[in-house]
Amino acid sequence: MSLKEYTPGSAFPGTIGRTWEQSSPAWPRPLRAKDGAPNVLFIVLDDTGFGHLGCYGSPIHTPNLDRLAKGGLLYNSMHTTALCSPTRSCILTGRNHHSNGMATITEVSLGYPGYNGTIPFENGFLSEMLQEQGYNTYALGKWHLTPAEQTSAAGPYNRWPLGRGFERFYGFLGGDTHQYFPDLVHDNHPVLPPKTPEEGYHLTEDLVDRAVDFIADSKQVAPDKPFFMYFCTGAMHAPHHVPREWADKYKGQFDDGWDAYRKKVYQRQLKLGVIPPGTKLSRHDPDVAEWETLSADERRLYARMMEVFAGFLEHTDHHIGRLLKFLEETGELDNTLIMVISDNGASAEGGPHGSVNELKFFNNTPESLEQNLEAIDELGGPRYFNHYSWGWAWAGDTPFRRWKREVYRGGTTDPFLVHWPKGIRARGEIRSQYCHAIDMVPTVLDCLGLTPPAALRGVTQSPIEGVSFRHTFDDARAESRHRTQYFEMFSNRAIYHDGWRAVCPFPGPSFTEAGEGFGESKLTEERLRQLDAEGWELYHVAEDCSETKNLASEERGKLIEMIALWYVEAGRYQVMPLASPDRAVFSEERPQITRDRKRYVYRPHTSPAPENVAVHVLNRPHSITARVDVEGDAEGVLLSHGGLTGGYTFFIQDRRLHYVYNFVGEREFHIESGVEIPEGPSELRFEFEPTGAPDLAEGKGAPGRGRLFIDGELVAQSDIAATMPLVISLGEGLTCGRDDNSAVSSMYRAPYAFRGGTLREVVVDVSGEHLRDEQSERKTAMARQ
């Protein structure tokens, strides 16, 4: 009897009698991919500029990525949205970022259709499409596609990786994370790193280990089953973390500065053919200091920051090489369609002076050259959350203008490699056809012989908005099918059409020329009209790819046509209304998964509460009350939020009650009780009362007075002169009964879990209704008089 198979829901092809002897069986047909279907591997780098990889002319060693270019194709006109989450939504759905509701990152989303940070299920992910075609689907590393308020253990989980078609996930849900103390999630639950920094842990190595495990687990059982892997390093986003020996490889190589770097890379790009002959190097950016004008200390610090970045990139390439080697050793490499892309241009988020703690950037806290110089020997190590000066971002985008978050080509034109020996005859060639991240999904479907599904998981699908570029694989002269593409990011606008590009920078071509910094500018209707009348620039990028000759005056008719086309595309893809950077960055209007409350109850042994769902205590009166039964030498953390970059922690040590506020890693404000905590049940309390107003322009939150109480008695008080105004932590959430990952305070070693008694619960109250110690208040008032 031959084996019969059928698709469930169709007519049963066997026969059913009264007994098995009178019946013939048939089996539901297993879901199998087509014979010979290739694996698909997306490698997504973060904040990696057009001039950063060796194969794009950089002096940084990237032999494994260079090997992909030599064995495949290098594209020099691939475009992104200029920001991470928006681009990643394009990569996985084939739809534009506003169509995905991802005008910006999820943490600063607004309530408009194109800005709500919630990718609709009508815009299916490639993982969902390929899972239904018999593929295993894996996501590793950075995700950053779930609404920020939905990333806690309360869910919902339907927009986590496993809810969007991935069968396995190992990585982090937010936008960045500490490379030595990452905020890891395995499938749908948080986990701690398997090793410590002292034991040699680094996130990139860990991600590759897990990637290999995921593939090996499946292939040993079903060797013919293909996989789709979405592999996203935390590199090259800050923090630039790498073991010292990797950074030291580049010692002295950047001492001549960013201007020299640009010239060298530009010349090499011309020689390699990465940019067309005759391409000019874009102007010196007005926001970037001339290297020769910097002090010796500044040059020494900034050069070291770039050495660390270069070492980080080579280290990343090394571990990507381990993944490629595994595919080669298992015979999978030749039939794996690999696409390597960066999500945007190089990042200027280190500011003009660089940073040893990127939390300062997000709190608008000024950098100190003296403090940064003190950290120079430890840059790249676990103590700092470092980022280079924006002069290096400008250099990393050679030959283009500007950087991440802006829509000149420095922000939107990024490295892109395609490698598929079994499917592409060409080797080591350059392709110049215009492409966008939305084209990756339709190209993969084209390569696999699949059409976009009409429905996924019962949801009718929207049209794919990208176009396939498979026809360019073996034809360098093939015409680009992607003829028009709009751009918008924080009210920076641009439009490409048939070799022309119009750009309307906001607030201006540079902060210096605009007289305004990022987040300071407000876009009113009047200003928008002015920008449309006077702010647009026009470039014929078919002949001037680096946007050096503004033709707005000479080609006025063409410019008006391009502006009108931008508005047509904006209407088509949900781009309106335009939102000022100040409106987007500081919005706190997103609805939470529960109703507003004034009282938060936390318990030990629970998952961390991420930044966006943890109790918000910044700039407001609040109290923290722990109910404990103390036995013997009880000690440990009662409640903590944040890590070594900043945060607060409430803990017991030496039988005394302590509170530490870590201000952006610069200073710890410590309050300690003058008496010991008695044995038995106790109520331990911290209160904060603001004594001034926050100063957002100076990056300072509300100062205040902190008090400690034991069973209602005031036992200590002290001023907390500096607090953070906007963000407490970069990933490390709020935990009860321990301090996961890096420690908030230097007074203990994480996790410093509570022991020696029972911690029942910790209640954080933001109602402002505090205990009052009237005797202490009278004494204070008399002293001030």
CSV table of C-alpha atoms in Angstrom, one decimal, residues 46-49 52 58 60 235-238 240-242 247 250 254 261 303-316 346-347 386-388 392 396:
chain,number,residue,atom,x,y,z
A,46,ASP,CA,23.4,48.9,13.9
A,47,ASP,CA,24.6,52.5,13.3
A,48,THR,CA,27.1,51.4,10.7
A,49,GLY,CA,27.9,54.0,8.1
A,52,HIS,CA,32.8,51.8,7.9
A,58,SER,CA,37.4,51.8,5.4
A,60,ILE,CA,38.8,49.0,9.7
A,235,ALA,CA,26.9,46.5,17.3
A,236,MET,CA,27.7,49.1,16.2
A,237,HIS,CA,25.3,51.0,18.4
A,238,ALA,CA,26.5,52.4,21.6
A,240,HIS,CA,31.0,50.6,22.1
A,241,HIS,CA,32.1,47.7,24.1
A,242,VAL,CA,35.0,45.4,23.2
A,247,ALA,CA,40.8,48.3,20.4
A,250,TYR,CA,44.1,50.4,16.1
A,254,PHE,CA,43.2,57.7,14.0
A,261,TYR,CA,39.9,59.6,7.7
A,303,ALA,CA,41.1,59.2,18.7
A,304,ARG,CA,40.8,56.6,21.5
A,305,MET,CA,37.0,56.6,21.1
A,306,MET,CA,37.4,55.7,17.4
A,307,GLU,CA,40.0,53.0,18.2
A,308,VAL,CA,37.4,51.4,20.5
A,309,PHE,CA,34.8,51.7,17.8
A,310,ALA,CA,37.1,50.1,15.2
A,311,GLY,CA,38.0,47.3,17.5
A,312,PHE,CA,34.3,46.7,18.2
A,313,LEU,CA,33.5,46.5,14.5
A,314,GLU,CA,36.4,44.1,13.8
A,315,HIS,CA,35.3,42.0,16.9
A,316,THR,CA,31.8,41.9,15.5
A,346,ALA,CA,26.6,56.3,11.6
A,347,SER,CA,25.3,57.7,14.9
A,386,ASN,CA,30.6,55.0,25.7
A,387,HIS,CA,29.9,56.6,22.3
A,388,TYR,CA,32.3,58.4,20.0
A,392,TRP,CA,33.5,60.2,13.7
A,396,GLY,CA,31.9,57.1,9.0
